[in-house]
Rosetta silent file (secondary structure, phi, psi, omega in degrees, C-alpha in Angstrom):
SEQUENCE: MSYKTDRTASEIQKCVSVIMRDKLRNPDVSPLATITGVTVSKDLKYATLYISTLDDCDKTVAALNASAGFIRHELSVALKSMRTVPSLVFKIDSSEQYGRRIDSILKEIAEHESHNRGN
SCORE:     score description
SCORE:     0.000 S_00000001
   1 L     0.000  156.984  178.087 -223.707   32.832 -109.995 S_00000001
   2 L   -88.245  170.706  179.081 -222.444   36.327 -110.439 S_00000001
   3 H   -58.970  -42.293 -177.561 -219.244   37.333 -112.145 S_00000001
   4 H   -65.512  -44.609  179.535 -217.535   37.941 -108.788 S_00000001
   5 H   -68.229  -36.551  176.518 -218.458   34.547 -107.335 S_00000001
   6 H   -63.121  -45.661  179.865 -217.475   32.799 -110.580 S_00000001
   7 H   -64.379  -41.472  178.392 -214.110   34.540 -110.630 S_00000001
   8 H   -64.461  -43.501  178.673 -213.551   33.785 -106.930 S_00000001
   9 H   -60.803  -41.537  178.885 -214.483   30.124 -107.441 S_00000001
  10 H   -63.832  -43.753  178.932 -212.037   29.860 -110.333 S_00000001
  11 H   -65.285  -40.942  178.371 -209.204   31.392 -108.302 S_00000001
  12 H   -62.873  -43.144  179.998 -209.939   29.122 -105.340 S_00000001
  13 H   -60.188  -46.156  179.346 -209.907   26.061 -107.611 S_00000001
  14 H   -62.599  -48.846 -175.777 -206.513   26.996 -109.078 S_00000001
  15 H   -66.963  -42.910 -179.180 -204.922   27.861 -105.746 S_00000001
  16 H   -67.561  -34.267  175.522 -206.250   24.853 -103.822 S_00000001
  17 H   -59.730  -43.697  178.893 -205.076   22.535 -106.613 S_00000001
  18 H   -66.879  -41.915  179.099 -201.557   23.924 -106.219 S_00000001
  19 H   -61.796  -44.519  179.188 -201.756   23.689 -102.412 S_00000001
  20 H   -61.895  -39.966 -177.444 -202.890   20.060 -102.614 S_00000001
  21 H   -74.360  -42.705 -169.284 -200.084   19.228 -105.022 S_00000001
  22 H  -102.498  -28.412 -170.528 -197.217   21.169 -103.449 S_00000001
  23 L  -117.750  -26.275 -176.221 -197.899   21.805  -99.770 S_00000001
  24 L   -78.685  125.279 -177.175 -200.368   19.297  -98.366 S_00000001
  25 L  -116.701   43.520  179.303 -198.602   16.351  -96.754 S_00000001
  26 L   -96.970  116.851 -176.921 -201.565   14.202  -95.735 S_00000001
  27 L   -66.110  -17.269  179.682 -200.985   10.561  -96.759 S_00000001
  28 L   -82.190   -9.439  177.397 -204.743    9.954  -96.868 S_00000001
  29 L   -88.262  120.550 -178.929 -205.186   12.445  -99.725 S_00000001
  30 L   -64.604  135.616  175.252 -204.867   10.639 -103.020 S_00000001
  31 L   -67.668  -11.998  179.213 -202.251   12.085 -105.377 S_00000001
  32 L   -94.695    4.695 -178.949 -204.832   11.452 -108.116 S_00000001
  33 L   -69.911  138.596 -179.381 -207.434   13.732 -106.510 S_00000001
  34 E  -131.471  139.407  173.498 -208.769   16.481 -108.748 S_00000001
  35 E   -86.178  115.114 -176.119 -210.964   19.459 -107.975 S_00000001
  36 E   -92.804  -16.824  179.462 -213.731   19.253 -110.545 S_00000001
  37 E  -174.120  159.503  178.642 -215.656   22.314 -109.458 S_00000001
  38 E  -138.694  134.191  170.610 -216.115   25.002 -106.836 S_00000001
  39 E  -118.454  140.133 -178.766 -219.223   26.829 -105.713 S_00000001
  40 E  -122.559  137.855  177.984 -218.994   29.955 -103.582 S_00000001
  41 L   -66.377  159.790 -177.241 -221.809   31.484 -101.555 S_00000001
  42 L   -59.808  -33.833 -179.582 -223.045   34.939 -102.562 S_00000001
  43 L   -86.498    3.226  177.605 -221.459   36.534  -99.497 S_00000001
  44 L    62.808   24.256 -179.822 -218.126   34.766 -100.282 S_00000001
  45 L   -94.992  -19.592 -176.830 -217.995   33.218  -96.796 S_00000001
  46 E  -133.929  139.859  176.562 -218.343   29.578  -97.830 S_00000001
  47 E  -132.688  133.541  175.275 -216.875   27.518 -100.638 S_00000001
  48 E  -109.624  124.453 -178.698 -217.718   23.950 -101.574 S_00000001
  49 E  -109.821  127.180 -178.139 -215.031   22.115 -103.530 S_00000001
  50 E   -97.824  129.420 -172.513 -216.012   18.987 -105.466 S_00000001
  51 E  -115.181  139.274  173.797 -213.401   16.236 -105.606 S_00000001
  52 E  -129.944  141.127  177.801 -212.976   13.333 -107.992 S_00000001
  53 L  -154.750  156.712  177.800 -210.359   10.604 -107.758 S_00000001
  54 L   -82.465  -20.695  179.855 -209.694    7.116 -109.047 S_00000001
  55 L   -86.261 -158.670  178.953 -208.746    5.946 -105.553 S_00000001
  56 L   -69.090  100.401 -174.604 -210.848    5.861 -102.382 S_00000001
  57 H   -68.903  -38.675 -179.872 -212.791    9.105 -102.745 S_00000001
  58 H   -60.587  -44.477  179.903 -214.419    8.945  -99.293 S_00000001
  59 H   -64.104  -42.525  179.982 -211.039    8.694  -97.572 S_00000001
  60 H   -65.198  -44.805 -179.518 -209.605   11.560  -99.635 S_00000001
  61 H   -64.778  -40.991  177.716 -212.575   13.850  -98.982 S_00000001
  62 H   -62.466  -41.978  179.229 -212.444   13.102  -95.234 S_00000001
  63 H   -66.277  -39.306  178.075 -208.710   13.863  -95.184 S_00000001
  64 H   -66.513  -40.318  176.989 -209.221   17.105  -97.118 S_00000001
  65 H   -65.417  -34.689  176.239 -211.977   18.197  -94.731 S_00000001
  66 H   -68.302  -29.279 -179.622 -209.645   17.418  -91.814 S_00000001
  67 L   -96.575    9.802 -174.536 -206.972   19.574  -93.495 S_00000001
  68 H   -59.980  -35.587  178.858 -209.389   22.381  -94.430 S_00000001
  69 H   -63.704  -45.854  177.763 -207.920   24.773  -91.847 S_00000001
  70 H   -62.390  -45.242 -178.811 -204.400   24.368  -93.214 S_00000001
  71 H   -64.073  -40.430  179.099 -205.631   24.706  -96.798 S_00000001
  72 H   -63.732  -41.011  177.888 -207.642   27.820  -95.895 S_00000001
  73 H   -61.940  -46.674  178.832 -204.559   29.385  -94.272 S_00000001
  74 H   -63.347  -35.340  177.701 -202.438   28.657  -97.352 S_00000001
  75 H   -65.684  -37.557  178.834 -205.239   30.020  -99.515 S_00000001
  76 H   -65.892  -32.475  176.326 -205.223   33.272  -97.527 S_00000001
  77 H   -69.815  -40.035 -178.112 -201.498   33.617  -98.252 S_00000001
  78 H   -73.603  -35.397 -177.243 -202.072   32.994 -101.966 S_00000001
  79 L  -107.869   66.306 -176.660 -205.131   35.265 -102.242 S_00000001
  80 L   -63.518  -24.536 -177.278 -203.881   38.330 -100.407 S_00000001
  81 L   -74.094  -16.941 -179.150 -206.364   40.569 -102.231 S_00000001
  82 L   -82.002  134.431  178.766 -209.365   38.893 -100.565 S_00000001
  83 L   -64.851  -49.807  175.999 -210.613   40.505  -97.379 S_00000001
  84 L  -129.983  142.489  177.965 -211.792   37.185  -95.976 S_00000001
  85 L   -95.146  132.989 -176.264 -211.079   33.714  -97.272 S_00000001
  86 L   -65.846  152.902  171.244 -214.145   31.459  -97.366 S_00000001
  87 E   -68.837  140.327 -174.081 -214.565   28.422  -95.143 S_00000001
  88 E  -106.705  136.031  173.360 -213.871   25.315  -97.202 S_00000001
  89 E  -130.009  129.975  179.732 -215.960   22.168  -97.440 S_00000001
  90 E  -104.100  135.079  178.746 -214.900   19.266  -99.645 S_00000001
  91 E  -134.641  157.425  177.383 -217.475   16.927 -101.190 S_00000001
  92 E   -73.285  133.845  175.179 -217.405   13.995 -103.573 S_00000001
  93 L   -84.085  108.664 -176.648 -218.227   14.942 -107.160 S_00000001
  94 L   -92.802    4.073 -176.926 -220.940   12.464 -108.048 S_00000001
  95 H   -64.867  -33.630  178.928 -221.478   13.770 -111.590 S_00000001
  96 H   -66.199  -44.183  177.702 -219.173   11.094 -113.061 S_00000001
  97 H   -63.695  -41.110  178.773 -221.114    8.308 -111.348 S_00000001
  98 H   -61.587  -43.513  178.506 -224.371    9.916 -112.453 S_00000001
  99 H   -62.034  -41.887  177.785 -223.105   10.073 -116.052 S_00000001
 100 H   -63.323  -39.127  179.709 -222.114    6.401 -115.985 S_00000001
 101 H   -64.981  -43.665  177.864 -225.560    5.475 -114.667 S_00000001
 102 H   -61.935  -43.363  177.660 -227.275    7.462 -117.446 S_00000001
 103 H   -58.900  -43.706 -178.605 -225.020    5.767 -120.041 S_00000001
 104 H   -66.836  -36.364  177.654 -225.919    2.315 -118.750 S_00000001
 105 H   -65.533  -43.187  178.573 -229.637    3.146 -118.840 S_00000001
 106 H   -63.201  -38.454  177.457 -229.340    4.402 -122.427 S_00000001
 107 H   -64.590  -41.881  178.389 -227.486    1.232 -123.430 S_00000001
 108 H   -61.045  -42.677  179.817 -230.210   -0.913 -121.849 S_00000001
 109 H   -64.193  -43.998 -179.936 -232.883    0.996 -123.765 S_00000001
 110 H   -63.368  -42.245  178.671 -230.966    0.651 -127.051 S_00000001
 111 H   -64.833  -40.985 -179.772 -230.457   -3.092 -126.495 S_00000001
 112 H   -64.274  -42.312  179.710 -234.125   -3.525 -125.606 S_00000001
 113 H   -67.567  -41.041  179.954 -235.255   -1.653 -128.734 S_00000001
 114 H   -68.159  -32.878  177.959 -232.887   -3.578 -131.025 S_00000001
 115 H   -68.215  -40.419  179.165 -234.077   -6.834 -129.481 S_00000001
 116 H   -67.974  -34.407  178.524 -237.736   -5.880 -130.076 S_00000001
 117 H   -67.804  -32.012 -178.396 -237.012   -4.920 -133.692 S_00000001
 118 H   -70.489  -19.302 -178.831 -235.450   -8.335 -134.267 S_00000001
 119 L   -85.335    0.000    0.000 -238.707  -10.107 -133.344 S_00000001
């Protein structure tokens, strides 16, 4: 990513976090939801926000996507300097699940090697 898209992604992450905490009144959005990352297209027209939560992540992401218009409007108020505010898409951040899977595979390998050494 370029400096401009990185900076825009960072600002969107901060502002949407505040909007979710202070202004969004959707009961299906978990209060434990966290934005773990944002990617912005090169033309700054689209932004993908990655969400992680301890609760039902699918339900939270669906509710956030349903509220994307409201969040985008609030984002336009917060980011007055932007000519156009990107369209928002919320997705589940699967990196935590991926990390847990890698950890379990590494543990299996370590157990298998220690078991083979014992023979």
